[in-house]
Short mmCIF file of C-alpha atoms in Angstrom, two decimals:
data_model
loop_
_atom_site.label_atom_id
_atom_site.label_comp_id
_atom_site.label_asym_id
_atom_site.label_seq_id
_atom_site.Cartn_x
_atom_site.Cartn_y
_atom_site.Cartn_z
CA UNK A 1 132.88 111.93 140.32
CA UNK A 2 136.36 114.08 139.67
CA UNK A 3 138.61 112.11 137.27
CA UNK A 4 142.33 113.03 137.09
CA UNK A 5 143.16 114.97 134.02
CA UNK A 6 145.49 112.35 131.33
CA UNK A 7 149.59 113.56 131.50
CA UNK A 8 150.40 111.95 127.97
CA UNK A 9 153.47 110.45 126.43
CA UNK A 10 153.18 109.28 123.05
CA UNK A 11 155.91 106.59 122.01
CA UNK A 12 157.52 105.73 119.01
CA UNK A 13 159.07 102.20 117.63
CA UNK A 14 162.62 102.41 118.53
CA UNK A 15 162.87 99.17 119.13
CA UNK A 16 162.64 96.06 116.01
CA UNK A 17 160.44 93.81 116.73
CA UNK A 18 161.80 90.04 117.71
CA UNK A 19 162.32 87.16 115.27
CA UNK A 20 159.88 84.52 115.51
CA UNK A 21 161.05 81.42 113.42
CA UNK A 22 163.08 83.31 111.45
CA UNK A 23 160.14 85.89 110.69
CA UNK A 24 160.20 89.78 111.45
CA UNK A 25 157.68 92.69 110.68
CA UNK A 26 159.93 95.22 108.72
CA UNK A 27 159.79 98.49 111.10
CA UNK A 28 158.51 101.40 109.18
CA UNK A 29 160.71 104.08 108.56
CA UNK A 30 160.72 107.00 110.37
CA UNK A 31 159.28 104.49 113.49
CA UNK A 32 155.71 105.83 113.89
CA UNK A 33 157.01 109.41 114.52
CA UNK A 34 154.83 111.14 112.14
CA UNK A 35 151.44 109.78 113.15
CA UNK A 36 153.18 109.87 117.00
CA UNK A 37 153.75 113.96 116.46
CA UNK A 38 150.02 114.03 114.79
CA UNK A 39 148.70 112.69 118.47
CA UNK A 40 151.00 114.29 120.63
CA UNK A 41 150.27 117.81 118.90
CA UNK A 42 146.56 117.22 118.51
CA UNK A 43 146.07 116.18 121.80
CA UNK A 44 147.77 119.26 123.35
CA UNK A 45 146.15 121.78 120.98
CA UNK A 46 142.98 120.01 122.32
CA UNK A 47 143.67 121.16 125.77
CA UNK A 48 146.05 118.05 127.23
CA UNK A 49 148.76 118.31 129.19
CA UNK A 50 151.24 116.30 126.48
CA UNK A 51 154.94 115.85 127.49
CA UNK A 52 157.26 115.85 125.00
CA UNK A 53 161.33 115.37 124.95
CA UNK A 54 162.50 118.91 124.26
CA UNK A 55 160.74 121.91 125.97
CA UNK A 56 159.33 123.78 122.98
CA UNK A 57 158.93 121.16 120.54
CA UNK A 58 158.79 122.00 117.12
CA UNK A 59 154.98 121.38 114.95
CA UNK A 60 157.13 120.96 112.11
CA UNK A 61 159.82 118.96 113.52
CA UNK A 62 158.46 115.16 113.85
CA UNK A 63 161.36 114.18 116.67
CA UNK A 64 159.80 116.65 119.20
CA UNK A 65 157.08 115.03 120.74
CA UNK A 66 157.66 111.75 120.94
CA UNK A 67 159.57 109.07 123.48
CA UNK A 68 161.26 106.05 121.99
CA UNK A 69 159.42 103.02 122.89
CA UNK A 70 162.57 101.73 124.84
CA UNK A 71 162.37 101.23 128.81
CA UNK A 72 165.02 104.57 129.41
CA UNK A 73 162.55 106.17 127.44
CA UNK A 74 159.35 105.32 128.65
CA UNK A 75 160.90 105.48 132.50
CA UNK A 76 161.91 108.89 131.60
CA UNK A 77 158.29 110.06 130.76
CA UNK A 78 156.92 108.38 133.60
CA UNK A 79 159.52 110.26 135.94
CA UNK A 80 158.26 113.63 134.26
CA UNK A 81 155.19 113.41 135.51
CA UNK A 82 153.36 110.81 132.55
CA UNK A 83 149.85 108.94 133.94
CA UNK A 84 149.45 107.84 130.03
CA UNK A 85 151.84 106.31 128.04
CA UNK A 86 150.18 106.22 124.25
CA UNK A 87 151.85 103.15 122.68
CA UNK A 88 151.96 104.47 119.04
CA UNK A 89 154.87 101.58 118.26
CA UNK A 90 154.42 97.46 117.54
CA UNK A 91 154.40 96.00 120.56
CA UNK A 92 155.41 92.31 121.47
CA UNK A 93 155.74 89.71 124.33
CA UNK A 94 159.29 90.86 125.29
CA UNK A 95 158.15 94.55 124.91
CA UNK A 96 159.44 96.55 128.15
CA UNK A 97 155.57 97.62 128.76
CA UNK A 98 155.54 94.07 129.52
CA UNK A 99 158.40 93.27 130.99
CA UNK A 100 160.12 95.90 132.67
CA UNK A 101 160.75 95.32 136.02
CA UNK A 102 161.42 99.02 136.61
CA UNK A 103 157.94 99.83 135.82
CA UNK A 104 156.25 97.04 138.30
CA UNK A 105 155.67 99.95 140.97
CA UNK A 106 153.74 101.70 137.99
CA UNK A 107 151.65 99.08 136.89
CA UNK A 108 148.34 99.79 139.46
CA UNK A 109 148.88 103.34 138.27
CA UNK A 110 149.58 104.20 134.66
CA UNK A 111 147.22 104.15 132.25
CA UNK A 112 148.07 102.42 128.45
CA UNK A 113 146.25 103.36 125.15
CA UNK A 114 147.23 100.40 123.20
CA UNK A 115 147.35 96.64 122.94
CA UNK A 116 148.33 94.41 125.73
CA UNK A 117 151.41 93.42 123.91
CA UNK A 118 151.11 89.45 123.89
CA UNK A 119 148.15 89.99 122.61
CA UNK A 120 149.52 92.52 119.56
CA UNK A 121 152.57 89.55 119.70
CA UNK A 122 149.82 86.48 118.89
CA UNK A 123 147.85 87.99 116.08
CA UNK A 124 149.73 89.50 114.41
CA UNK A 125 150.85 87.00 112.52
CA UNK A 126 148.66 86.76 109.49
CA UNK A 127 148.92 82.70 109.43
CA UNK A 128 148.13 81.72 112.59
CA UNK A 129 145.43 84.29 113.46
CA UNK A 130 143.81 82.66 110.41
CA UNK A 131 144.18 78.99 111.75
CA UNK A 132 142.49 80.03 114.93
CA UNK A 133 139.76 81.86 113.58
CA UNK A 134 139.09 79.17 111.28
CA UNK A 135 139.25 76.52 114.27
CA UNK A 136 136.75 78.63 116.32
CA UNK A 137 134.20 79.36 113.83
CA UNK A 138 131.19 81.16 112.40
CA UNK A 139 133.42 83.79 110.24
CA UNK A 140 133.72 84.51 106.73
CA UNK A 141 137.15 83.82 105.54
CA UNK A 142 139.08 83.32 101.98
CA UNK A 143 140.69 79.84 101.09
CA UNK A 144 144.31 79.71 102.60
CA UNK A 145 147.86 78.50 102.19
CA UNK A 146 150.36 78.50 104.58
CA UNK A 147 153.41 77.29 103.37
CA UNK A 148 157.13 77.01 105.11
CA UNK A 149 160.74 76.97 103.27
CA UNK A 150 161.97 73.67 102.93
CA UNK A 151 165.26 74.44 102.77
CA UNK A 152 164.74 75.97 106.24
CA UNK A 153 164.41 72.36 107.62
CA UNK A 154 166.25 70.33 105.37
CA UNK A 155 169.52 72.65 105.01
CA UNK A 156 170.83 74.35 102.47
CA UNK A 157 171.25 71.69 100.33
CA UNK A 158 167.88 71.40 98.80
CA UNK A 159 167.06 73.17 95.78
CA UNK A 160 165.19 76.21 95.43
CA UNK A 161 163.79 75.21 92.56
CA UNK A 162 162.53 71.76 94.21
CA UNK A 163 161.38 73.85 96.92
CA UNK A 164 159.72 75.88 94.89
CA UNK A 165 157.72 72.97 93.08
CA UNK A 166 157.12 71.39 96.52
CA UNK A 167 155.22 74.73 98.14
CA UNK A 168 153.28 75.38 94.90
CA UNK A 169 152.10 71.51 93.87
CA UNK A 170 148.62 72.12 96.09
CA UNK A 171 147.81 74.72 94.33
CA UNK A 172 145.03 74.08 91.42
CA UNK A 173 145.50 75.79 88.54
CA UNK A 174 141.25 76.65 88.59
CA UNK A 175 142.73 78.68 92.18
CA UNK A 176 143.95 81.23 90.24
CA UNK A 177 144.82 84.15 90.52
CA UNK A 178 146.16 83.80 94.08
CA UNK A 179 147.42 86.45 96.64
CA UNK A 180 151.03 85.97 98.08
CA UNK A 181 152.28 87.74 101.30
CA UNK A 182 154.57 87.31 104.38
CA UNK A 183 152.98 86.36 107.49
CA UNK A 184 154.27 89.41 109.35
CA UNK A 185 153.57 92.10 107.25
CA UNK A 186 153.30 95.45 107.00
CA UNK A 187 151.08 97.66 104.75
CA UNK A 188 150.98 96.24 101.17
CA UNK A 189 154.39 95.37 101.79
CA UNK A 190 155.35 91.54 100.21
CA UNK A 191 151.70 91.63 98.99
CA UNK A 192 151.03 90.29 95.41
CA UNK A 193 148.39 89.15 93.31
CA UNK A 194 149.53 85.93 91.28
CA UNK A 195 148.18 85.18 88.01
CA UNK A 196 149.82 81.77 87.34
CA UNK A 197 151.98 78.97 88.67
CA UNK A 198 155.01 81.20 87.39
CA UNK A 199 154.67 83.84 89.22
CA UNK A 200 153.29 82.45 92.35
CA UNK A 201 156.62 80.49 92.07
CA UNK A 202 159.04 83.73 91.45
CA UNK A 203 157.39 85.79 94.32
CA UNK A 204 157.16 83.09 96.67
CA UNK A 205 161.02 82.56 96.24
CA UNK A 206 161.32 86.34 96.58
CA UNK A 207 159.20 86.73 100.07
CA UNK A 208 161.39 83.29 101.18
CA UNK A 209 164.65 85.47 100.93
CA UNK A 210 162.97 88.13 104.09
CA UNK A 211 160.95 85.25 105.67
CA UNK A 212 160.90 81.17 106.10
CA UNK A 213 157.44 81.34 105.89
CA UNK A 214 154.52 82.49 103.41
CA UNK A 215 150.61 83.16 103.64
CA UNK A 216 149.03 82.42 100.34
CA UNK A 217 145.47 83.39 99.92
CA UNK A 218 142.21 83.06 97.69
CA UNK A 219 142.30 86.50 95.39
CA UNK A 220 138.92 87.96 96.18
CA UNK A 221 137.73 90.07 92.87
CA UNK A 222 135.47 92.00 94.90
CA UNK A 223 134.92 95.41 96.26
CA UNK A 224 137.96 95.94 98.78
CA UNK A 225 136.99 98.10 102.25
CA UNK A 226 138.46 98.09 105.97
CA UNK A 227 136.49 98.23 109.50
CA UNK A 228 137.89 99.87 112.45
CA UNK A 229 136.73 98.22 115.52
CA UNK A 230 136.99 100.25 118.85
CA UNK A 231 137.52 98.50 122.00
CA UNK A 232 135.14 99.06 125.15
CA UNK A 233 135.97 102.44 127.16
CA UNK A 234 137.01 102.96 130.28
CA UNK A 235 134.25 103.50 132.80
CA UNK A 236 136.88 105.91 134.70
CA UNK A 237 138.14 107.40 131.79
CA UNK A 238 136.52 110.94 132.17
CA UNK A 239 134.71 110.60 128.41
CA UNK A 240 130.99 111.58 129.07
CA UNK A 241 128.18 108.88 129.92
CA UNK A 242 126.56 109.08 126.77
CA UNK A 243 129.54 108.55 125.18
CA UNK A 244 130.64 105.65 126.60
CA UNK A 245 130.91 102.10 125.39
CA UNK A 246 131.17 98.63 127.21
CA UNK A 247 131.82 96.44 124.11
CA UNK A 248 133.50 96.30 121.07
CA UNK A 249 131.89 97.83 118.11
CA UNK A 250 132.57 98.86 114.93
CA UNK A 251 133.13 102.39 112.65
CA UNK A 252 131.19 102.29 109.00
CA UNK A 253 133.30 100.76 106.53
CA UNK A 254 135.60 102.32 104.62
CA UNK A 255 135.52 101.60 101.03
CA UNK A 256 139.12 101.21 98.80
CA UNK A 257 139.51 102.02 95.00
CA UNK A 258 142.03 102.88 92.48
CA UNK A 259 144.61 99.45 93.12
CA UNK A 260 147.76 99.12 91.71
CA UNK A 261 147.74 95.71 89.87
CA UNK A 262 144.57 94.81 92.37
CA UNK A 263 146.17 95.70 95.96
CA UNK A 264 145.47 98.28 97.36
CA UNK A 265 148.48 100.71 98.05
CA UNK A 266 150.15 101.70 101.20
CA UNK A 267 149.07 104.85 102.33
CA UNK A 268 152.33 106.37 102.94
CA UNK A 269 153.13 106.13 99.24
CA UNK A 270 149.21 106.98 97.96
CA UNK A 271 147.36 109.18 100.99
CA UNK A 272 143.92 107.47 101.59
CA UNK A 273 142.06 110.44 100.76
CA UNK A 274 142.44 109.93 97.18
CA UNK A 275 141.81 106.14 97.10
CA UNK A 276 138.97 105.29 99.90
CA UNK A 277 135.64 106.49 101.31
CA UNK A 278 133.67 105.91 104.22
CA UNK A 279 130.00 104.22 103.60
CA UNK A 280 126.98 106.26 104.11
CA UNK A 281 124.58 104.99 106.75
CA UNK A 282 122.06 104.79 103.93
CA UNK A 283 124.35 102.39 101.27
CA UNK A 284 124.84 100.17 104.77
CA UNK A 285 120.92 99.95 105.56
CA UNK A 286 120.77 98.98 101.61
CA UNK A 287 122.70 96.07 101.66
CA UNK A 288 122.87 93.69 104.58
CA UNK A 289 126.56 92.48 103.60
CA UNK A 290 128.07 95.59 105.26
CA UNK A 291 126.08 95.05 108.95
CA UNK A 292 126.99 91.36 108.46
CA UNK A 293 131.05 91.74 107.82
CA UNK A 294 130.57 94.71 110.98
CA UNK A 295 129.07 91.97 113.47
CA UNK A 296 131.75 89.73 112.05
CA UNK A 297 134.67 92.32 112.64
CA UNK A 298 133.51 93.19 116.67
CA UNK A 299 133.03 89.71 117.03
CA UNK A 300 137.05 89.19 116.26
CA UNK A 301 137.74 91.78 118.41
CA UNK A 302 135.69 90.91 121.02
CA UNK A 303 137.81 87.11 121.06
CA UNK A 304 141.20 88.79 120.78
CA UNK A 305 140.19 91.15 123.50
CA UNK A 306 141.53 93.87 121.90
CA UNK A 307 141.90 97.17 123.85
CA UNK A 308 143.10 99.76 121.35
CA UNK A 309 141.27 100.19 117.90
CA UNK A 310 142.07 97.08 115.56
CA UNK A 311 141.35 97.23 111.46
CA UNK A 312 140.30 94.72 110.27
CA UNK A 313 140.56 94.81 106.09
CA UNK A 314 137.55 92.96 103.90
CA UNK A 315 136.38 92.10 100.46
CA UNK A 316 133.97 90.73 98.42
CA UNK A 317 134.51 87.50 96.62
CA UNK A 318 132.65 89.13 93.67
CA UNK A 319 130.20 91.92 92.68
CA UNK A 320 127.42 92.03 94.95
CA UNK A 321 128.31 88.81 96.72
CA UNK A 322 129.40 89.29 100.65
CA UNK A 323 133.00 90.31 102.40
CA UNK A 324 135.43 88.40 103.96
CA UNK A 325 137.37 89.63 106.06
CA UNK A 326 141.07 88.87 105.61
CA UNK A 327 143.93 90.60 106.99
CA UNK A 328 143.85 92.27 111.11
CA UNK A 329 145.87 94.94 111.58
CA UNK A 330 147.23 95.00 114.92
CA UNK A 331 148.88 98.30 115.06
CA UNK A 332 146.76 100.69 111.97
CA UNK A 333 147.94 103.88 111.04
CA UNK A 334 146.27 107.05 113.04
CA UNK A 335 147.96 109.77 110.68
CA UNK A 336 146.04 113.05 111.35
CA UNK A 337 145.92 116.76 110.33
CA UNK A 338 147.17 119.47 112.16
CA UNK A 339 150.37 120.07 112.02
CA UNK A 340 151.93 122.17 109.52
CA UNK A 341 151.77 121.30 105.84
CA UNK A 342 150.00 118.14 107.04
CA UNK A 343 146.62 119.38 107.07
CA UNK A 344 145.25 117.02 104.72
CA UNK A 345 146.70 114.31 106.22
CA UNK A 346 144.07 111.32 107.15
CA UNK A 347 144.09 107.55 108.07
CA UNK A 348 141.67 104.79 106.88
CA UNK A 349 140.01 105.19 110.84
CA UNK A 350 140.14 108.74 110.38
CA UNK A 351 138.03 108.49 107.51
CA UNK A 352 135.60 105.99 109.10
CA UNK A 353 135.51 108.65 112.23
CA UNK A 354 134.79 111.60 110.17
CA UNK A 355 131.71 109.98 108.29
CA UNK A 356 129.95 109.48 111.94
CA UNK A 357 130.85 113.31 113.03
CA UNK A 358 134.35 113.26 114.61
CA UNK A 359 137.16 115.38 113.92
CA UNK A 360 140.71 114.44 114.70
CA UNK A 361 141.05 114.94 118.05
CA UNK A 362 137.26 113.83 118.97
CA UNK A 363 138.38 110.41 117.57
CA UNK A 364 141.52 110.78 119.62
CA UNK A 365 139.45 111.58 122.81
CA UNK A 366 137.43 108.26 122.01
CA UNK A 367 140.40 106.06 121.63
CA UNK A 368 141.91 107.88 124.75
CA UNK A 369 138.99 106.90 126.88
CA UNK A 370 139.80 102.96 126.06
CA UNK A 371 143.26 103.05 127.89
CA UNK A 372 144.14 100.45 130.06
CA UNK A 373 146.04 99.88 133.78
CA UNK A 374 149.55 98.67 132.71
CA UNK A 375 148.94 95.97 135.42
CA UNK A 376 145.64 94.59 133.75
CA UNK A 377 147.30 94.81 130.00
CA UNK A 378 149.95 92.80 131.29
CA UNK A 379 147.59 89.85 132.40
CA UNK A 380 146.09 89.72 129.42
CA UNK A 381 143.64 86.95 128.28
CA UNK A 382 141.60 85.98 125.52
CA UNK A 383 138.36 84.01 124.56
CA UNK A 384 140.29 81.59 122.44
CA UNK A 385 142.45 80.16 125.24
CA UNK A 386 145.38 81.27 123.47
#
């Protein structure tokens, strides 16, 4: 059977993502171009027919290859000729990929490497994805807080202080230390370890200034790692029999060292290659907590019906003990070498790819072969009912 070689577009965030309940992820600087210009060049050194906005685009030049994630933008690479539109952005229920009537006579017809965006929408916030994996079941996850602004409901009038002593009361002192975060997050961004009452109370007020609501976690002392988890492929993506895959299933783990004040930096201030390291098969065949948090991690995936790779971030409680997973990273990093003074440039599920083989743009290929109809993202579904 012939398959019809890929025209890619790769797309960048030009577009902040919506408020929910007074809650937004921060947009990363820069909107995803880097990692966007990493794919788009990759993929055409490779030997695929890339579009880009300007007709010689520039390896060193980061605005060359890639289409804002806007409807004018991703209309315009579909009029030049795009079959695959390479969602390299956050996406979210009122995304155009979702809702743009313009692109209805597309949606039979173009293929998307990425999440189906109410899916990317619904899980990505930290709180509730915990709630429902909690509700359904049968995975390991650290004790939880999710706590709301009173002064958010009760106007303005309330204290902070009061507030303050009102979120923090549950908390035991024997809970200690205790992780705080936003719910919408992302990176390490917001993320603190708290040692005491004190300081759970000072950075709580702090991450209530960006957001009405906070995620406050059990501090797991344990060894720190990540999973990628790579959805199914397409049977008509091209990618060789052997190669393909009709479930979800997970990369070894990657292992993270070297914290600053116990979290683990983000990579676009510390570069992964300095700070993390894929498992050997033999370390995982050793100890039966890595296999266990792997089945755990495709098993996630497999409810959220993911169809783009998903990271999914785990520790141990304590030495030796086994992971938890808890944080899912709906839209990970996939930095990669090639261009120009970038060629040690690597993401955590570049690091997990290399360990079973892959180079840059053999991982690519992989996650290429998982793209989805834009008609069948749209109708998206998951096991939870959700």
């Amino acid at each position: 059977m012939t398959h019809q070689k890929p025209v890619i577009a790769v797309l960048y965030q030009a577009l902040a993502p919506p408020m929910y309940g007074g809650v937004s992820k921060p947009p990363k600087p820069g909107g995803y171009r880097d990692s966007g210009a990493d794919v788009a060049y990759a993929l055409s050194r490779g030997g695929f027919k890339v579009l880009t906005p300007v007709n010689t685009p520039d390896p060193a030049d980061q605005n060359h290859w890639c289409y804002p994630d806007t409807e004018e933008g991703i209309l315009t690479a579909v009029q030049q000729g795009a079959t695959h539109i390479w969602a390299n952005t956050v996406l979210f229920a009122e995304h155009p990929l979702q809702t743009s009537i313009l692109l209805n006579p597309h949606a039979s017809s173009l293929k998307v490497i990425g999440q189906p965006p109410i899916c990317a929408d619904r899980f990505d916030d930290k709180a509730f994805t915990n709630d429902e994996l909690r509700r359904h079941g049968g995975f390991t996850l650290p004790r939880s807080w999710s706590v709301n602004d009173p002064r958010s409901s009760k106007g303005d009038d309330v204290s902070l202080q009061k507030s303050l002593d009102d979120v923090i009361a549950p908390i035991k002192e024997s809970d200690y230390p205790i992780v705080a975060k936003p719910v919408r997050g992302r990176g390490s961004h917001g993320v603190k370890i708290c040692n005491n009452a004190a300081e759970l109370r000072e950075h709580t007020a702090y991450l209530f200034n960006e957001s009405p609501q906070v995620l406050i976690e059990q501090y797991l002392k344990g060894e720190e790692g990540t999973i990628t988890i790579m959805p199914p492929s397409d049977p008509m993506s091209g990618l060789d029999q052997n190669n393909q895959q009709d479930r979800h299933w997970a990369l070894p783990p990657v292992i993270r060292f070297n914290h600053v004040k116990g979290i683990a930096p983000y990579s676009g201030n510390v570069a992964v290659t300095v700070n993390s390291r894929a498992v050997t098969g033999e370390e995982i065949e050793r100890d039966p907590a890595y296999s266990t948090i792997m089945r755990e991690c495709e098993a996630v995936a497999e409810l959220l019906q993911t169809t783009a790779p998903l990271r999914i971030d785990i520790r141990r409680f304590g030495p030796d003990t086994n992971f938890a997973l808890f944080d899912i990273n709906m839209k990970p990093n996939i930095t990669g070498p090639g261009r120009p003074g970038r060629e040690d440039q690597t993401s955590l599920m570049g690091l997990a790819a290399e360990s079973l083989g892959w180079d840059y743009l053999k991982f690519l290929e992989y996650v290429l072969g998982s793209s989805q109809g834009l008609g069948k993202l749209r109708e998206y579904q998951n096991s939870l009912n959700i």
